[in-house]
XYZ file of C-alpha atoms in Angstrom:
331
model
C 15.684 32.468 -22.237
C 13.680 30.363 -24.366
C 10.460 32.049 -25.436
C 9.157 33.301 -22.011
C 10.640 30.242 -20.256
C 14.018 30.637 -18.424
C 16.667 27.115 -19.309
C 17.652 26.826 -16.027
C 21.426 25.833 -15.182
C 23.487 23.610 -12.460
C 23.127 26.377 -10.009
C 19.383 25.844 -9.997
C 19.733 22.055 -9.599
C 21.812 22.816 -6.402
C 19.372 25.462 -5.184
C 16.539 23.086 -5.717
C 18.124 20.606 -4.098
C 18.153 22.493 -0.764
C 14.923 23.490 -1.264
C 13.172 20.198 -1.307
C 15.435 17.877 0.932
C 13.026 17.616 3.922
C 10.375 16.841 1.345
C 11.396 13.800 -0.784
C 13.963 10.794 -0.200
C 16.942 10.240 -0.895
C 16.856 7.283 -2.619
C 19.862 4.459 -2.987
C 21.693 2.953 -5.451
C 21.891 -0.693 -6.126
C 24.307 -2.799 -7.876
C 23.215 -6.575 -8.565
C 25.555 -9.225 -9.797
C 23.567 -10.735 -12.099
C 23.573 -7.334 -13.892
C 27.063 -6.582 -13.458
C 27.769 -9.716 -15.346
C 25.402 -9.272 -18.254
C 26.419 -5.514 -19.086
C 29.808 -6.646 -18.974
C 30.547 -3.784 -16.045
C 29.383 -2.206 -12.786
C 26.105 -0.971 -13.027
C 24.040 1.311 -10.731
C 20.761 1.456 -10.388
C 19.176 4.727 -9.065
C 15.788 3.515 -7.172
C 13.179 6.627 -7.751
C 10.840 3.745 -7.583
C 11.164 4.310 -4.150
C 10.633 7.942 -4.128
C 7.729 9.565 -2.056
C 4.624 8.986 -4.677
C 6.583 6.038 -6.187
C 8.047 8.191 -9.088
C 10.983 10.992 -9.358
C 8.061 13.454 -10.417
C 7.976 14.348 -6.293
C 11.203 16.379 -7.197
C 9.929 19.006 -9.619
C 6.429 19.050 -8.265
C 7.445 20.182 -4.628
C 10.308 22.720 -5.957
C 7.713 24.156 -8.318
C 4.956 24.577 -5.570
C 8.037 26.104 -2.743
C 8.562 28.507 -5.189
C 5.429 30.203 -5.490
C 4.315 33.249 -3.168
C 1.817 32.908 -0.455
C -0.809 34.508 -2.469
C -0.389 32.068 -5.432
C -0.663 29.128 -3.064
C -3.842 30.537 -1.891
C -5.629 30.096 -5.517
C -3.824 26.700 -5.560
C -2.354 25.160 -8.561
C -2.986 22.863 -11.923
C -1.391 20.110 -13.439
C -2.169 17.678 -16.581
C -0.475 14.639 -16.347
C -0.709 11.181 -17.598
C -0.360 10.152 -13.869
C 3.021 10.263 -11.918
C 3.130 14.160 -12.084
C -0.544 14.487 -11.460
C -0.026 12.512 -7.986
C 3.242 14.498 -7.157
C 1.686 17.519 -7.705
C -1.573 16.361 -5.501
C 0.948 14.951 -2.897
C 2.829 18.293 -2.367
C -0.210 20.347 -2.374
C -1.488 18.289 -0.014
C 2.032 18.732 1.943
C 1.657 22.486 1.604
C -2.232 23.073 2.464
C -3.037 24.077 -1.222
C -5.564 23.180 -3.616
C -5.059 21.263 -6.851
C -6.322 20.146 -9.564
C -5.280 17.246 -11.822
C -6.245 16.770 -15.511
C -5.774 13.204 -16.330
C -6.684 11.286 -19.622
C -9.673 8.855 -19.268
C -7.597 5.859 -20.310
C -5.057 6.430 -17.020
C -4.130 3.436 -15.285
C -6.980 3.388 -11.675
C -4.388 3.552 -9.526
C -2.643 6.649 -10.663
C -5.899 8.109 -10.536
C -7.370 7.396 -7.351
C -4.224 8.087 -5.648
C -4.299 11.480 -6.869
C -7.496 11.871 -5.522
C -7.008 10.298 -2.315
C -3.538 12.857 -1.970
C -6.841 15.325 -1.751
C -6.907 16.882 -5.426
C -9.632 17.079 -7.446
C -9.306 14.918 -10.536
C -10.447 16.423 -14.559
C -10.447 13.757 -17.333
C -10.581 13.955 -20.580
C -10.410 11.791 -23.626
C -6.821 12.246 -25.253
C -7.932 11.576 -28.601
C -10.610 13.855 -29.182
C -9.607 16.233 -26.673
C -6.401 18.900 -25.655
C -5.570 18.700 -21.808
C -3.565 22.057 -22.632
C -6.675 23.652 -23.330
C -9.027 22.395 -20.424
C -6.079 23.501 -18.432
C -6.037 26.756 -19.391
C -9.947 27.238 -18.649
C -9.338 25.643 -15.429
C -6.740 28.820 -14.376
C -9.047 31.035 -15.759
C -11.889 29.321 -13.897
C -9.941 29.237 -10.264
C -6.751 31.708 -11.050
C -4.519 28.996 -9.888
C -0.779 28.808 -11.150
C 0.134 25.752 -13.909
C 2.319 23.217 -12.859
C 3.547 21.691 -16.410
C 4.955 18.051 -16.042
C 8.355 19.472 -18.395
C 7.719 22.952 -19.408
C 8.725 24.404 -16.209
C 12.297 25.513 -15.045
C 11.522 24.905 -11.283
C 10.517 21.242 -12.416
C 13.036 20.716 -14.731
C 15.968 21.361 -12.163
C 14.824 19.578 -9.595
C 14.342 16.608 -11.339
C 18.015 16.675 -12.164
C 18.687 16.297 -8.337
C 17.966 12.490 -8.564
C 21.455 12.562 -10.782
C 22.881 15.131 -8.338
C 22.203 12.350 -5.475
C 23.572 9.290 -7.613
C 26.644 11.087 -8.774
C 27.480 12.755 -5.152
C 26.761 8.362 -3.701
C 29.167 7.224 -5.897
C 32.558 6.005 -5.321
C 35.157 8.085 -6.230
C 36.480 5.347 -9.109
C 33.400 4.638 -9.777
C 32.740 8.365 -10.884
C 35.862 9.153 -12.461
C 35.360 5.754 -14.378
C 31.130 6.517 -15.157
C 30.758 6.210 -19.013
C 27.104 5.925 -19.261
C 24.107 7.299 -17.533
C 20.510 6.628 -19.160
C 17.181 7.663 -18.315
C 13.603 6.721 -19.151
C 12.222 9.656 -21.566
C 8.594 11.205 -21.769
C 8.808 14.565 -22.451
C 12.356 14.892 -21.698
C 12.419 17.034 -18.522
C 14.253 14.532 -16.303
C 16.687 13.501 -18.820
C 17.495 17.430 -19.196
C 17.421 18.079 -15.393
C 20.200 14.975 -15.401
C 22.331 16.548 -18.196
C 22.459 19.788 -16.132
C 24.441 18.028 -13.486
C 26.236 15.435 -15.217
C 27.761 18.426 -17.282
C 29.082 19.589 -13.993
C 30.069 16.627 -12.320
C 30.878 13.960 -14.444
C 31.178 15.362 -18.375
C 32.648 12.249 -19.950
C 29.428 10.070 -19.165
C 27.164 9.737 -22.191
C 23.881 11.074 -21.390
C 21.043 8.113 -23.133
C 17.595 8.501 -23.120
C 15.225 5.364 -23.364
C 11.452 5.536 -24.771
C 8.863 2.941 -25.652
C 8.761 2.225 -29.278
C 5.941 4.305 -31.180
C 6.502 6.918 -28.303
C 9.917 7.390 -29.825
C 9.537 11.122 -30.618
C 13.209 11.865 -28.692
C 14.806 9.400 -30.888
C 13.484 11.210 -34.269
C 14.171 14.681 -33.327
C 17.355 14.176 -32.592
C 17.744 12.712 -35.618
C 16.274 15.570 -37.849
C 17.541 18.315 -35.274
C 13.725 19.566 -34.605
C 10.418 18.320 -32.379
C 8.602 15.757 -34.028
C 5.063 14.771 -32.826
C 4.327 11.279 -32.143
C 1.236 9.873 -34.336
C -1.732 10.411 -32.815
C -3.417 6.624 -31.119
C -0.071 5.293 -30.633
C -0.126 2.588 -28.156
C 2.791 0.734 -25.388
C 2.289 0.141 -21.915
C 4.336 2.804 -20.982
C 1.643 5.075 -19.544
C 4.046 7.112 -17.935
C 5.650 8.206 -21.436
C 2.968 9.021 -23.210
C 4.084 12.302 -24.600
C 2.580 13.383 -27.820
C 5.990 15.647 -28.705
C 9.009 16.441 -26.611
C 8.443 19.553 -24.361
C 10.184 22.296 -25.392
C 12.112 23.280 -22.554
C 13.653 19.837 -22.110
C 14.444 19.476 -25.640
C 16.890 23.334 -25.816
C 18.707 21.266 -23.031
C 18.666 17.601 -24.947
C 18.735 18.773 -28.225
C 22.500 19.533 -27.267
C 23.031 17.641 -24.733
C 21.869 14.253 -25.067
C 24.447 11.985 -26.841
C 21.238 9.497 -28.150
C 17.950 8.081 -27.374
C 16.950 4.466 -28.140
C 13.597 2.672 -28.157
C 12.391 -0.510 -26.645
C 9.333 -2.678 -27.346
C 6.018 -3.516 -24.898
C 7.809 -7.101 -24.756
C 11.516 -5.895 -23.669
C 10.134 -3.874 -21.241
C 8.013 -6.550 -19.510
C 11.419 -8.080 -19.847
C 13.104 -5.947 -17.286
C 9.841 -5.760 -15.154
C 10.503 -9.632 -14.632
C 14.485 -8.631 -14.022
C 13.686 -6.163 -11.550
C 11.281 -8.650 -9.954
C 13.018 -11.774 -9.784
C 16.695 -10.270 -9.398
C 16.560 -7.236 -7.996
C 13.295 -7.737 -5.722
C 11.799 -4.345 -7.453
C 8.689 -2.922 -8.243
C 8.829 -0.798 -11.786
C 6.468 0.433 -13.268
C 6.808 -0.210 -17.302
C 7.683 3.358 -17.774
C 10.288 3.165 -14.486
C 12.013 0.225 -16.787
C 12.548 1.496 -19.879
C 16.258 2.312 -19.261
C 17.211 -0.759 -17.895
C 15.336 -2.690 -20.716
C 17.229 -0.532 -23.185
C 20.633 -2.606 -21.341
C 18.852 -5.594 -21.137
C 17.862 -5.730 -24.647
C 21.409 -4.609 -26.001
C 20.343 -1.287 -27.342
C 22.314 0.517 -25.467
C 26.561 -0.736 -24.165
C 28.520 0.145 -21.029
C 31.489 -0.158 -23.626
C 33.191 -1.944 -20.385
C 32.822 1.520 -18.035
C 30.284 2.062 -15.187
C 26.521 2.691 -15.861
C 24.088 4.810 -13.823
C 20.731 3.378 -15.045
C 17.337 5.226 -13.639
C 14.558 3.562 -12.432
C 12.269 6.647 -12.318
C 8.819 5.047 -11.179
C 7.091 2.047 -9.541
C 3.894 2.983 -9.821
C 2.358 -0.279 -11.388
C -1.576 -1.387 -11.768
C -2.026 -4.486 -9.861
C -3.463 -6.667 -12.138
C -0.764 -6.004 -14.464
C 2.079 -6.689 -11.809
C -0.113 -9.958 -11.544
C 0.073 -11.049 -14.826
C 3.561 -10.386 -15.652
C 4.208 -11.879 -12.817
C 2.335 -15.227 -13.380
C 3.497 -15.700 -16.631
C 7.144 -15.325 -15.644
C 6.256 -18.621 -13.656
C-alpha cells in the first residue's frame, strides 16, 4: 500500500486486460527498415497511435470506469487532464452511459478539447499557472459526488495501461523476446511507463525499462537521479502537451523509482524530428508527445546495444495546423 493507494501487481495487468478487451484495440507492431538500419537492430514499434481516442490513455480510463459499482456510475465521474486522458475518460463514459466531467487547462491544444466534448462530457478549464486543477476537481466531486478518475494516481489506470506492453510482448516472436534488450516509453507522469514495468518484470526481465520526456518536462530524469519527486519549474514550455506533468505522480514513481533502469530527455526540435520519421517512413501520425521515445533513438540518447527494441508510440492525437507545418517544412 502506498498511502491509501494500493501498487498494483502483474496479476492486475492480466485481470485488466480481460476486463477491457471488447473495449479498446489491439494495436500492431511495426518494424521499418529504415529504422532497423539506423538503431543498428530490430526495432518494434507499438502503434497506440492507433488506439480508440488516438492515445493508450483508452486503457486505464475504461478499466477504471468497469470497476466502479452501479451506484458510482450513476453520479458519473471526473478527470483533469492535459487532454488524452480527458478524451479517454469522456469516450468510455460515453461507452458506459455515464456522466463526466473533464478539467482541462486553457492553453490545451482545440482538438483535444472539442473532442472531449463531442465524446459528450462536459469540459472545466482553467488557467495552469494561476490555478490547481487538483483543487477545482475536488469541488467538482463535492459539487456532483462523482468518483475521480486521476490520469496516474490510480491503480485501475495504472495496470491497464501496462496491457499495451502485455500485447507487444505476447506479438512478439519468440527470438525476438528472448533477445528484447530495450523497451522505452514516452513519460508524463509515469503511469504507463510503471504499468509497462509491471509486465516486463514478468515476461521479459532482462529488457531495460527507458523512459523518454521533453526537455524542461524532465522531472523523471531528476528524481531518479536524487532518489525523490522533483517538481518541474513552474511556465516550462515544449510541445509536448501530452507530458505536461508538473511532478511525477506518486503511484507511478513507487513502481519507477525501482524499476526504471533511466529516463532521458529530448528537445522541441528532435521530437519534430521523429514526427517527420514517422511521417515520411513509417506513414504515421504522432502526436509530439506519442514521439518522444522514438526521438530519444533517433537522436542517440538512448542504444539498442545491438538487441531488439520495443519503442511506444503512445498517441496521435496532433493539432492540424501543426501536422501542417511540420509537414511543409519537411518539404
Amino acid at each position: 500500500m502506498l498511502g491509501t493507494l494500493r501498487v498494483p501487481g502483474h496479476e492486475d495487468v492480466l485481470a485488466a486486460a480481460e476486463r477491457i478487451r471488447p473495449y479498446v484495440r489491439h494495436t500492431p507492431l511495426l518494424r521499418s527498415p529504415k529504422l532497423d538500419e539506423l538503431a543498428g537492430a530490430p526495432v518494434w514499434l507499438k502503434l497506440e497511435n492507433l488506439q480508440v481516442t488516438g492515445s493508450f490513455k483508452a486503457r486505464g480510463a475504461f478499466n477504471a470506469l468497469l470497476n466502479l459499482d452501479s451506484a458510482q456510475r450513476a453520479r458519473g465521474v471526473v478527470a483533469y487532464s492535459t487532454g488524452n486522458h480527458g478524451q479517454a475518460v469522456a469516450w468510455a463514459a460515453r461507452t458506459l452511459g455515464m456522466p463526466a466531467t473533464i478539467v482541462m487547462p486553457v492553453d490545451a491544444p482545440a482538438n483535444k478539447v472539442e473532442k472531449a466534448r463531442r465524446h459528450g462530457a462536459r469540459v472545466v478549464q482553467y488557467d495552469r499557472e494561476r490555478e490547481s486543477r487538483e483543487t477545482i476537481g475536488m469541488r467538482l466531486l463535492e459539487e456532483t459526488g462523482a468518483t475521480l478518475v486521476p490520469p496516474g494516481d490510480h491503480p485501475d489506470v495504472l495496470a491497464a495501461q501496462g496491457t499495451l506492453a502485455l500485447e507487444a510482448l505476447h506479438d512478439l516472436p519468440p527470438e525476438a523476446l528472448k533477445n528484447l534488450g530495450l523497451f522505452a516509453t514516452p513519460c508524463g507522469g509515469g503511469g504507463m511507463a510503471a504499468g509497462c514495468a509491471l509486465a516486463l518484470q514478468a515476461l521479459a526481465p532482462q529488457a531495460r525499462l527507458v523512459a523518454a520526456e521533453p526537455a524542461g518536462y524532465d522531472d523523471t530524469v531528476r528524481s531518479l537521479a536524487s532518489g525523490k519527486r522533483e517538481p518541474n519549474a513552474p511556465g516550462a514550455k515544449t510541445l509536448c502537451d501530452a507530458l505536461m506533468a508538473a511532478i511525477p505522480a506518486e503511484l507511478p514513481y513507487a513502481i519507477n523509482g525501482r524499476r526504471l533502469d533511466a529516463a532521458v530527455a529530448v528537445t522541441d526540435e528532435q521530437v519534430i524530428d521523429a514526427i517527420r520519421f514517422a511521417l515520411e517512413e513509417l506513414r504515421l501520425v504522432v502526436e509530439p508527445g506519442g514521439a518522444v521515445a522514438l526521438a530519444a533513438l533517433l537522436a542517440g540518447h538512448i542504444s539498442t546495444q545491438g538487441r531488439d527494441a520495443l519503442i511506444v508510440l503512445s498517441g496521435g492525437n496532433i493539432d492540424l495546423p501543426l501536422l501542417a507545418h511540420i509537414a511543409q517544412e519537411a518539404i
